[in-house]
Amino acid sequence: MAATTVYKEPAPLLDRENPLESMMSRFNVATEILGLDEETYEVLKAPDKQVIVHIPVTMDNGKVRVFEGYRVIHNTILGPSKGGIRYDKNVHLDEVKALAAWMTWKCAVVDLPYGGAKGGIICEPATMSAGEIERLTRGYTLAMKDVFGPDRDIPAPDMGTGPREMAWLMDEFSKTVGATSPAVVTGKPLVMGGSLGRTEATGRGVMVATLAALKKLGLDPTQVSAAVQGFGNVGTWAAKLLSEQGVRIKCISDISGAYWNEAGINIDEAVAYKNAHKGRLDGFTGAVLMENADDLLTTNVDVLVPAAVEDVITEHNAHEIKAKLIVEGANGPTSASADPIINEKGIMVVPDILANSGGVTVSYFEWVQNRQGFKWTEEMVTERADRIMTDAFEKVYATSQKYNVPMRIAAYVVAIDKVAQTYKFRGGF
Ligand code: NAD
């Protein structure tokens, strides 16, 4: 057998704001507003557990390669931890820690009985065969067999993973425990216990949150325009469902560029084009290609939906934003340094932990259905998810009014308060 090579950890996150620091700066403001005691602050600041594993995988060329993988459990006071698994060459432990904490706050803000976790493996799935990815996923599952579990820690897909990987994970975990265990993971294919309504859930939540926010701003959806950055799962569904509500989607973008149509883009056409062109918009003729894709963020629209990647709204472009409302479909699209500028301009922001929580809500429904052994109809899923999103929005909005703080801080206040109160009742440190 050929020599084993350890897959190298990437360099520190020098070129962008550290996501853990971004999260902590918001966390600190919220804990001050709540007057959180020092002990609880210390408990919530650090993750409960970080597991680092090295997974040997026989590659198709016969050589063994060792991949580094993580699972960070931030907190489990509200219930088993929940969070996705990311396969990407830029996976970094600090980022996984931030995303795990985000999951704690996201679940708490929408009142799900879950804690927060996140996982990741440093790898380049695009350069790997299906067999290599399967062996990697099974190796990771085996290494995490004492971490995962329907009552302990429930993974889900994230960047670079999907139903296929979740199916392998479920199968491998089931073999180790000697019983079919669908509730150990969500985001599974429909035939093996996935939930109806999961695919569109995050985008649908973005739409519901946008409508609730427009109402507060006194704006009629049929009279407003929007730009949506990212045309993947979240972006396509958010754009499609918003356009069905009468919102004029003037601008969409993906990795190939940004596309503009003053009269409004036909989203069904754009989705069909994307599906016929390897998931990308290159060459889409229903809109004009913008010279600079980043101009989407500062273009003249009422609503901006960043639904692609982290840290796209920064101190460098926040001054230029013209939208009255930002609804964060992506996780962490606004860096902490941009917050004061956006607040100063009076832009309403529906923050990520609230705006994109429709996904984890329907993941929770999947877990509930698996445990019930009973499949819900799509109407049941949609109706319950919409109600959870609307209730959470109203609670965060009322908190922002009560403390006179932006919605982002209010969302953290709602989430941290719930977790802190639970600690008070459970005690035990
Ligand atoms: P995806 O991989 O399906 O789509 C990402 C899209 O963003 C693609 O169209 C890609 O071309 C585009 N993109 C990448 N870099 C870009 C850039 N620099 N500028 C413009 N477009 C760019 O991913 P997704 O599942 O839609 O997730 C998008 C974001 O939403 C991520 O931050 C993710 O963490 C977050 N999120 C997703 C879910 C979910 O259920 N899928 C739930 C909560 C949060």
Short mmCIF file of C-alpha atoms and ligand atoms in Angstrom, two decimals:
data_model
loop_
_atom_site.label_atom_id
_atom_site.label_comp_id
_atom_site.label_asym_id
_atom_site.label_seq_id
_atom_site.Cartn_x
_atom_site.Cartn_y
_atom_site.Cartn_z
CA MET A 1 0.00 0.00 0.00
CA ALA A 2 1.27 3.51 -0.83
CA ALA A 3 2.30 5.96 1.89
CA THR A 4 -0.42 7.80 3.75
CA THR A 5 -0.61 11.56 3.30
CA VAL A 6 -2.32 13.78 5.82
CA TYR A 7 -4.65 16.30 4.20
CA LYS A 8 -3.35 19.69 5.27
CA GLU A 9 -5.41 22.11 7.33
CA PRO A 10 -5.83 25.40 5.45
CA ALA A 11 -4.03 28.53 6.55
CA PRO A 12 -5.73 30.77 9.16
CA LEU A 13 -8.64 32.85 7.97
CA LEU A 14 -6.59 35.95 7.18
CA ASP A 15 -8.37 37.26 4.11
CA ARG A 16 -11.85 37.64 5.61
CA GLU A 17 -13.42 38.45 8.92
CA ASN A 18 -13.22 35.54 11.31
CA PRO A 19 -16.81 34.21 11.44
CA LEU A 20 -16.40 33.19 15.07
CA GLU A 21 -15.44 36.75 15.99
CA SER A 22 -18.35 38.13 13.94
CA MET A 23 -20.75 35.86 15.82
CA MET A 24 -19.20 36.67 19.20
CA SER A 25 -19.46 40.45 18.70
CA ARG A 26 -23.25 40.15 18.21
CA PHE A 27 -23.49 37.62 21.05
CA ASN A 28 -21.71 40.05 23.39
CA VAL A 29 -24.13 42.90 22.62
CA ALA A 30 -27.14 40.65 23.22
CA THR A 31 -25.80 39.25 26.50
CA GLU A 32 -25.22 42.81 27.76
CA ILE A 33 -28.81 43.77 26.94
CA LEU A 34 -30.02 40.70 28.80
CA GLY A 35 -27.69 41.32 31.72
CA LEU A 36 -26.58 37.69 31.42
CA ASP A 37 -24.68 36.44 34.48
CA GLU A 38 -21.00 35.68 34.05
CA GLU A 39 -21.32 31.92 34.60
CA THR A 40 -23.93 31.41 31.88
CA TYR A 41 -21.95 33.71 29.58
CA GLU A 42 -18.86 31.54 30.03
CA VAL A 43 -20.86 28.36 29.39
CA LEU A 44 -22.45 29.69 26.18
CA LYS A 45 -19.26 31.23 24.86
CA ALA A 46 -17.45 27.94 24.36
CA PRO A 47 -18.66 24.86 22.51
CA ASP A 48 -19.57 21.85 24.66
CA LYS A 49 -17.45 19.53 22.58
CA GLN A 50 -15.14 19.54 19.54
CA VAL A 51 -14.26 16.27 17.89
CA ILE A 52 -11.42 16.08 15.35
CA VAL A 53 -11.01 12.89 13.37
CA HIS A 54 -8.65 11.66 10.68
CA ILE A 55 -10.34 9.43 8.15
CA PRO A 56 -8.24 7.12 5.97
CA VAL A 57 -9.84 6.58 2.57
CA THR A 58 -8.62 4.28 -0.21
CA MET A 59 -8.74 6.46 -3.31
CA ASP A 60 -9.55 5.07 -6.75
CA ASN A 61 -5.82 5.01 -7.64
CA GLY A 62 -5.17 2.57 -4.77
CA LYS A 63 -3.45 5.12 -2.54
CA VAL A 64 -4.72 5.87 0.95
CA ARG A 65 -5.41 9.48 1.77
CA VAL A 66 -6.20 10.74 5.26
CA PHE A 67 -8.84 13.47 5.55
CA GLU A 68 -9.37 15.71 8.55
CA GLY A 69 -12.97 16.03 9.76
CA TYR A 70 -14.69 17.93 12.54
CA ARG A 71 -17.88 17.85 14.52
CA VAL A 72 -18.46 20.69 16.94
CA ILE A 73 -21.33 20.43 19.41
CA HIS A 74 -21.96 23.93 20.64
CA ASN A 75 -24.78 23.33 23.11
CA THR A 76 -27.38 20.70 23.97
CA ILE A 77 -29.34 22.27 26.83
CA LEU A 78 -32.52 22.55 24.69
CA GLY A 79 -32.23 19.09 23.14
CA PRO A 80 -30.06 16.99 20.82
CA SER A 81 -27.75 19.08 18.69
CA LYS A 82 -28.60 19.77 15.06
CA GLY A 83 -26.45 21.02 12.22
CA GLY A 84 -25.13 20.30 8.75
CA ILE A 85 -21.96 18.68 7.46
CA ARG A 86 -19.84 20.65 5.00
CA TYR A 87 -17.44 19.12 2.46
CA ASP A 88 -15.11 21.82 1.20
CA LYS A 89 -11.41 22.51 0.87
CA ASN A 90 -11.79 25.68 2.97
CA VAL A 91 -13.44 24.01 5.97
CA HIS A 92 -11.81 25.52 9.05
CA LEU A 93 -12.33 24.67 12.71
CA ASP A 94 -13.04 28.30 13.67
CA GLU A 95 -15.72 28.49 11.02
CA VAL A 96 -17.25 25.18 12.13
CA LYS A 97 -17.33 26.53 15.71
CA ALA A 98 -19.11 29.70 14.60
CA LEU A 99 -21.61 27.76 12.51
CA ALA A 100 -22.29 25.38 15.43
CA ALA A 101 -23.09 28.31 17.74
CA TRP A 102 -25.24 29.84 15.00
CA MET A 103 -27.26 26.61 14.97
CA THR A 104 -27.87 26.89 18.73
CA TRP A 105 -29.25 30.40 18.26
CA LYS A 106 -31.17 29.51 15.11
CA CYS A 107 -32.96 26.58 16.75
CA ALA A 108 -33.67 28.62 19.86
CA VAL A 109 -35.05 31.61 17.94
CA VAL A 110 -37.65 29.44 16.20
CA ASP A 111 -38.32 27.50 19.40
CA LEU A 112 -37.20 24.04 18.25
CA PRO A 113 -36.20 21.51 20.93
CA TYR A 114 -32.65 21.34 19.58
CA GLY A 115 -29.15 22.45 20.42
CA GLY A 116 -26.57 23.46 17.83
CA ALA A 117 -23.77 21.62 16.05
CA LYS A 118 -21.85 21.67 12.78
CA GLY A 119 -19.48 19.33 11.02
CA GLY A 120 -17.06 19.47 8.15
CA ILE A 121 -14.39 17.59 6.27
CA ILE A 122 -11.50 19.28 4.47
CA CYS A 123 -11.85 17.82 0.99
CA GLU A 124 -12.64 18.75 -2.60
CA PRO A 125 -15.75 16.76 -3.51
CA ALA A 126 -15.74 18.07 -7.10
CA THR A 127 -12.43 16.26 -7.71
CA MET A 128 -13.52 13.01 -6.04
CA SER A 129 -15.46 10.05 -7.47
CA ALA A 130 -18.77 8.96 -5.98
CA GLY A 131 -17.02 5.89 -4.55
CA GLU A 132 -14.37 8.01 -2.83
CA ILE A 133 -17.03 10.32 -1.36
CA GLU A 134 -19.02 7.31 -0.17
CA ARG A 135 -15.98 5.77 1.58
CA LEU A 136 -15.18 9.16 3.12
CA THR A 137 -18.76 9.61 4.36
CA ARG A 138 -18.89 6.10 5.81
CA GLY A 139 -15.48 6.58 7.48
CA TYR A 140 -16.57 9.89 9.00
CA THR A 141 -19.82 8.31 10.26
CA LEU A 142 -17.95 5.44 11.86
CA ALA A 143 -15.50 7.84 13.49
CA MET A 144 -18.46 9.85 14.84
CA LYS A 145 -20.62 6.88 15.87
CA ASP A 146 -20.53 7.90 19.53
CA VAL A 147 -21.29 11.54 18.68
CA PHE A 148 -24.23 11.08 16.30
CA GLY A 149 -27.58 9.64 17.41
CA PRO A 150 -31.30 10.51 17.16
CA ASP A 151 -31.24 11.68 20.80
CA ARG A 152 -27.69 13.06 20.78
CA ASP A 153 -26.63 14.79 17.59
CA ILE A 154 -28.49 14.87 14.27
CA PRO A 155 -26.51 15.92 11.17
CA ALA A 156 -27.94 17.31 7.92
CA PRO A 157 -26.59 18.43 4.55
CA ASP A 158 -24.60 21.62 4.08
CA MET A 159 -22.26 22.87 1.33
CA GLY A 160 -20.92 19.94 -0.68
CA THR A 161 -23.30 17.36 0.77
CA GLY A 162 -26.88 16.36 -0.02
CA PRO A 163 -29.42 13.54 0.23
CA ARG A 164 -26.94 11.04 -1.24
CA GLU A 165 -24.39 11.58 1.54
CA MET A 166 -27.16 11.58 4.19
CA ALA A 167 -28.35 8.19 2.87
CA TRP A 168 -24.82 6.72 3.26
CA LEU A 169 -24.53 8.26 6.72
CA MET A 170 -27.89 6.80 7.79
CA ASP A 171 -26.95 3.38 6.41
CA GLU A 172 -23.54 3.29 8.09
CA PHE A 173 -24.92 4.48 11.42
CA SER A 174 -27.78 1.96 11.23
CA LYS A 175 -25.25 -0.87 10.70
CA THR A 176 -23.22 0.18 13.74
CA VAL A 177 -26.29 0.20 16.01
CA GLY A 178 -27.86 -2.88 14.40
CA ALA A 179 -31.19 -1.23 13.60
CA THR A 180 -32.49 1.04 10.87
CA SER A 181 -32.24 4.50 12.35
CA PRO A 182 -33.75 7.13 10.01
CA ALA A 183 -33.97 9.80 12.73
CA VAL A 184 -30.14 10.01 13.05
CA VAL A 185 -29.94 12.39 10.09
CA THR A 186 -32.20 14.73 8.14
CA GLY A 187 -32.16 15.80 4.52
CA LYS A 188 -32.51 12.18 3.42
CA PRO A 189 -34.03 11.15 0.08
CA LEU A 190 -37.83 11.13 0.23
CA VAL A 191 -38.08 7.33 -0.17
CA MET A 192 -36.02 6.69 2.93
CA GLY A 193 -37.77 9.04 5.32
CA GLY A 194 -37.10 12.52 3.95
CA SER A 195 -39.86 15.11 4.42
CA LEU A 196 -42.09 16.59 1.77
CA GLY A 197 -41.48 20.33 1.53
CA ARG A 198 -37.82 20.16 2.65
CA THR A 199 -36.31 21.21 -0.71
CA GLU A 200 -38.11 24.54 -0.80
CA ALA A 201 -38.26 25.05 2.99
CA THR A 202 -35.45 27.59 3.40
CA GLY A 203 -36.50 29.70 0.41
CA ARG A 204 -40.10 29.53 1.56
CA GLY A 205 -39.11 30.77 5.02
CA VAL A 206 -37.23 33.64 3.36
CA MET A 207 -40.42 34.52 1.46
CA VAL A 208 -42.60 34.37 4.60
CA ALA A 209 -40.10 36.52 6.56
CA THR A 210 -39.90 39.02 3.68
CA LEU A 211 -43.69 39.42 3.56
CA ALA A 212 -43.84 39.88 7.36
CA ALA A 213 -41.10 42.53 7.21
CA LEU A 214 -42.69 44.38 4.27
CA LYS A 215 -45.90 44.58 6.28
CA LYS A 216 -44.05 46.24 9.17
CA LEU A 217 -42.51 48.69 6.70
CA GLY A 218 -45.93 49.44 5.22
CA LEU A 219 -44.89 48.17 1.78
CA ASP A 220 -47.11 46.25 -0.63
CA PRO A 221 -45.27 43.20 -2.08
CA THR A 222 -46.78 43.84 -5.50
CA GLN A 223 -45.17 47.30 -5.53
CA VAL A 224 -41.62 46.36 -4.53
CA SER A 225 -38.58 45.09 -6.38
CA ALA A 226 -35.88 42.70 -5.19
CA ALA A 227 -32.40 41.40 -5.96
CA VAL A 228 -31.43 37.86 -5.02
CA GLN A 229 -27.77 36.89 -4.77
CA GLY A 230 -27.14 33.18 -5.32
CA PHE A 231 -29.29 30.92 -7.47
CA GLY A 232 -28.90 27.62 -5.64
CA ASN A 233 -31.40 25.94 -3.36
CA VAL A 234 -32.19 28.99 -1.22
CA GLY A 235 -31.93 31.66 -3.93
CA THR A 236 -34.07 29.92 -6.56
CA TRP A 237 -36.88 29.10 -4.14
CA ALA A 238 -36.81 32.51 -2.49
CA ALA A 239 -36.90 34.23 -5.92
CA LYS A 240 -39.63 31.95 -7.25
CA LEU A 241 -41.90 32.23 -4.20
CA LEU A 242 -41.37 35.99 -3.87
CA SER A 243 -42.22 36.50 -7.54
CA GLU A 244 -45.38 34.43 -7.01
CA GLN A 245 -46.30 36.98 -4.33
CA GLY A 246 -45.99 39.77 -6.90
CA VAL A 247 -42.48 40.97 -5.98
CA ARG A 248 -40.58 42.12 -9.08
CA ILE A 249 -37.24 40.29 -9.10
CA LYS A 250 -35.03 42.69 -11.03
CA CYS A 251 -31.73 40.99 -10.40
CA ILE A 252 -30.42 37.48 -9.75
CA SER A 253 -26.90 36.11 -9.64
CA ASP A 254 -24.79 33.02 -9.31
CA ILE A 255 -21.09 32.24 -9.54
CA SER A 256 -21.23 33.09 -13.29
CA GLY A 257 -22.35 36.71 -12.73
CA ALA A 258 -25.34 38.93 -12.02
CA TYR A 259 -28.30 39.36 -14.39
CA TRP A 260 -30.55 42.41 -14.56
CA ASN A 261 -34.00 43.01 -16.04
CA GLU A 262 -35.77 46.25 -15.08
CA ALA A 263 -39.18 44.78 -15.99
CA GLY A 264 -38.61 41.77 -13.75
CA ILE A 265 -36.99 38.41 -14.44
CA ASN A 266 -39.17 35.42 -15.26
CA ILE A 267 -37.91 33.14 -12.47
CA ASP A 268 -39.42 29.94 -13.88
CA GLU A 269 -37.54 30.61 -17.11
CA ALA A 270 -34.31 31.26 -15.21
CA VAL A 271 -34.73 28.04 -13.19
CA ALA A 272 -35.43 26.04 -16.35
CA TYR A 273 -32.35 27.60 -18.01
CA LYS A 274 -30.18 26.79 -15.00
CA ASN A 275 -31.42 23.19 -14.87
CA ALA A 276 -30.62 22.76 -18.55
CA HIS A 277 -27.13 24.29 -18.18
CA LYS A 278 -25.36 22.32 -15.45
CA GLY A 279 -26.88 24.37 -12.64
CA ARG A 280 -25.48 27.69 -13.88
CA LEU A 281 -26.90 30.87 -15.42
CA ASP A 282 -24.06 31.56 -17.94
CA GLY A 283 -25.66 32.79 -21.16
CA PHE A 284 -29.15 33.36 -19.69
CA THR A 285 -30.92 35.68 -22.12
CA GLY A 286 -33.93 36.70 -20.00
CA ALA A 287 -31.83 39.46 -18.46
CA VAL A 288 -28.68 41.50 -19.14
CA LEU A 289 -25.37 40.38 -17.66
CA MET A 290 -24.14 43.11 -15.28
CA GLU A 291 -20.57 44.32 -15.71
CA ASN A 292 -19.76 43.80 -12.06
CA ALA A 293 -21.59 41.02 -10.19
CA ASP A 294 -21.07 42.73 -6.81
CA ASP A 295 -23.20 45.66 -8.04
CA LEU A 296 -26.21 43.45 -7.33
CA LEU A 297 -25.77 44.29 -3.66
CA THR A 298 -25.91 48.03 -4.16
CA THR A 299 -28.39 48.19 -6.99
CA ASN A 300 -31.61 50.18 -6.81
CA VAL A 301 -34.13 47.70 -5.36
CA ASP A 302 -36.36 47.68 -2.29
CA VAL A 303 -35.40 44.23 -1.01
CA LEU A 304 -32.00 42.56 -1.03
CA VAL A 305 -31.76 38.81 -0.45
CA PRO A 306 -28.16 37.61 -0.09
CA ALA A 307 -28.50 33.83 -0.52
CA ALA A 308 -25.03 32.72 -1.61
CA VAL A 309 -22.00 32.96 0.67
CA GLU A 310 -20.67 34.61 3.84
CA ASP A 311 -19.33 38.14 4.28
CA VAL A 312 -20.58 39.75 1.07
CA ILE A 313 -21.94 42.86 2.79
CA THR A 314 -18.99 44.54 4.43
CA GLU A 315 -17.86 47.94 5.68
CA HIS A 316 -16.65 48.58 2.10
CA ASN A 317 -20.02 48.34 0.33
CA ALA A 318 -22.63 48.81 3.10
CA HIS A 319 -22.67 52.60 2.53
CA GLU A 320 -23.85 52.03 -1.03
CA ILE A 321 -26.81 49.76 -0.30
CA LYS A 322 -30.10 51.23 -1.47
CA ALA A 323 -32.51 48.50 -0.34
CA LYS A 324 -34.87 49.27 2.54
CA LEU A 325 -34.92 45.66 3.62
CA ILE A 326 -32.27 42.93 3.70
CA VAL A 327 -33.42 39.34 4.25
CA GLU A 328 -30.45 37.07 4.90
CA GLY A 329 -31.03 33.77 3.11
CA ALA A 330 -27.35 32.83 3.48
CA ASN A 331 -25.57 32.23 6.75
CA GLY A 332 -23.44 35.20 7.79
CA PRO A 333 -23.69 37.29 4.59
CA THR A 334 -23.18 40.50 6.58
CA SER A 335 -19.88 40.99 8.38
CA ALA A 336 -20.08 42.49 11.88
CA SER A 337 -18.21 45.60 10.70
CA ALA A 338 -21.09 46.41 8.32
CA ASP A 339 -23.77 46.27 11.04
CA PRO A 340 -23.36 49.87 12.34
CA ILE A 341 -23.43 51.30 8.80
CA ILE A 342 -26.61 49.42 7.93
CA ASN A 343 -28.25 50.42 11.20
CA GLU A 344 -27.25 54.05 10.68
CA LYS A 345 -28.94 54.00 7.27
CA GLY A 346 -32.13 52.67 8.85
CA ILE A 347 -32.22 49.51 6.75
CA MET A 348 -34.28 46.72 8.27
CA VAL A 349 -32.40 43.41 8.39
CA VAL A 350 -34.09 40.05 8.93
CA PRO A 351 -31.00 38.25 10.22
CA ASP A 352 -29.80 34.84 9.04
CA ILE A 353 -30.66 32.96 12.23
CA LEU A 354 -34.28 33.96 11.72
CA ALA A 355 -34.59 34.40 7.93
CA ASN A 356 -33.12 31.05 6.86
CA SER A 357 -34.48 28.97 9.74
CA GLY A 358 -37.22 27.46 7.53
CA GLY A 359 -34.72 24.78 6.54
CA VAL A 360 -33.94 23.55 10.04
CA THR A 361 -37.63 23.79 10.93
CA VAL A 362 -38.59 21.30 8.22
CA SER A 363 -35.55 19.18 9.14
CA TYR A 364 -37.05 19.06 12.61
CA PHE A 365 -40.36 17.96 11.04
CA GLU A 366 -38.46 15.20 9.20
CA TRP A 367 -37.01 13.97 12.52
CA VAL A 368 -40.45 14.12 14.18
CA GLN A 369 -42.02 12.13 11.30
CA ASN A 370 -39.23 9.52 11.49
CA ARG A 371 -39.83 9.12 15.22
CA GLN A 372 -43.61 9.02 14.77
CA GLY A 373 -43.25 6.53 11.93
CA PHE A 374 -45.85 8.62 10.12
CA LYS A 375 -45.54 10.77 7.01
CA TRP A 376 -47.12 14.22 6.96
CA THR A 377 -48.72 15.74 3.87
CA GLU A 378 -47.02 18.67 2.16
CA GLU A 379 -49.87 20.95 3.34
CA MET A 380 -49.21 19.97 6.97
CA VAL A 381 -45.49 20.69 6.57
CA THR A 382 -46.01 24.04 4.87
CA GLU A 383 -48.73 25.28 7.17
CA ARG A 384 -46.77 24.41 10.33
CA ALA A 385 -43.49 25.80 9.00
CA ASP A 386 -45.12 29.08 7.94
CA ARG A 387 -46.70 29.46 11.36
CA ILE A 388 -43.38 28.85 13.16
CA MET A 389 -41.65 31.41 10.93
CA THR A 390 -44.38 34.03 11.41
CA ASP A 391 -44.44 33.54 15.21
CA ALA A 392 -40.65 33.78 15.44
CA PHE A 393 -40.62 36.91 13.27
CA GLU A 394 -43.23 38.59 15.48
CA LYS A 395 -41.35 37.67 18.64
CA VAL A 396 -38.07 39.05 17.31
CA TYR A 397 -39.79 42.18 16.01
CA ALA A 398 -41.46 42.81 19.39
CA THR A 399 -38.10 42.32 21.12
CA SER A 400 -36.44 44.80 18.76
CA GLN A 401 -39.13 47.35 19.65
CA LYS A 402 -38.89 46.62 23.37
CA TYR A 403 -35.11 47.15 23.58
CA ASN A 404 -34.92 49.56 20.67
CA VAL A 405 -32.32 47.42 18.91
CA PRO A 406 -31.94 46.09 15.35
CA MET A 407 -33.65 42.79 14.46
CA ARG A 408 -30.28 41.00 14.43
CA ILE A 409 -29.54 41.81 18.05
CA ALA A 410 -33.18 41.12 18.96
CA ALA A 411 -32.91 37.64 17.43
CA TYR A 412 -29.83 36.92 19.54
CA VAL A 413 -31.62 38.29 22.61
CA VAL A 414 -34.62 35.97 22.04
CA ALA A 415 -32.35 32.95 21.46
CA ILE A 416 -29.87 33.55 24.27
CA ASP A 417 -32.67 34.34 26.71
CA LYS A 418 -34.35 31.02 25.97
CA VAL A 419 -31.13 29.04 26.43
CA ALA A 420 -30.15 31.00 29.56
CA GLN A 421 -33.58 30.52 31.14
CA THR A 422 -33.38 26.79 30.49
CA TYR A 423 -30.00 26.72 32.25
CA LYS A 424 -31.57 28.49 35.24
CA PHE A 425 -34.25 25.79 35.55
CA ARG A 426 -31.95 22.86 34.86
CA GLY A 427 -29.03 24.27 36.84
CA GLY A 428 -26.28 21.78 37.47
CA PHE A 429 -22.98 23.50 37.04
P1 NAD B 1 -26.23 26.14 -3.15
O1 NAD B 1 -24.88 25.51 -3.23
O2 NAD B 1 -27.42 25.39 -3.59
O3 NAD B 1 -26.22 27.51 -3.99
C1 NAD B 1 -25.29 28.52 -3.83
C2 NAD B 1 -25.47 29.51 -4.97
O4 NAD B 1 -24.63 30.64 -4.74
C3 NAD B 1 -25.09 28.98 -6.35
O5 NAD B 1 -26.00 29.49 -7.30
C4 NAD B 1 -23.71 29.58 -6.60
O6 NAD B 1 -23.42 29.72 -7.98
C5 NAD B 1 -23.91 30.92 -5.94
N1 NAD B 1 -22.67 31.60 -5.56
C6 NAD B 1 -21.55 31.10 -4.99
N2 NAD B 1 -20.67 32.08 -4.77
C7 NAD B 1 -21.25 33.22 -5.21
C8 NAD B 1 -20.85 34.57 -5.27
N3 NAD B 1 -19.67 34.94 -4.80
N4 NAD B 1 -21.72 35.47 -5.79
C9 NAD B 1 -22.93 35.10 -6.24
N5 NAD B 1 -23.36 33.85 -6.21
C10 NAD B 1 -22.54 32.93 -5.72
O7 NAD B 1 -26.34 26.63 -1.64
P2 NAD B 1 -27.68 26.90 -0.81
O8 NAD B 1 -28.09 25.63 -0.15
O9 NAD B 1 -28.64 27.67 -1.63
O10 NAD B 1 -27.10 27.81 0.37
C11 NAD B 1 -26.84 29.19 0.18
C12 NAD B 1 -26.60 29.83 1.53
O11 NAD B 1 -27.73 29.60 2.37
C13 NAD B 1 -25.40 29.29 2.33
O12 NAD B 1 -24.89 30.34 3.10
C14 NAD B 1 -26.04 28.26 3.24
O13 NAD B 1 -25.26 28.03 4.41
C15 NAD B 1 -27.34 28.97 3.57
N6 NAD B 1 -28.42 28.10 4.05
C16 NAD B 1 -28.88 27.07 3.28
C17 NAD B 1 -29.93 26.30 3.76
C18 NAD B 1 -30.53 25.21 2.92
O14 NAD B 1 -31.54 24.63 3.34
N7 NAD B 1 -30.00 24.91 1.75
C19 NAD B 1 -30.46 26.54 5.02
C20 NAD B 1 -29.97 27.59 5.79
C21 NAD B 1 -28.94 28.36 5.27
#
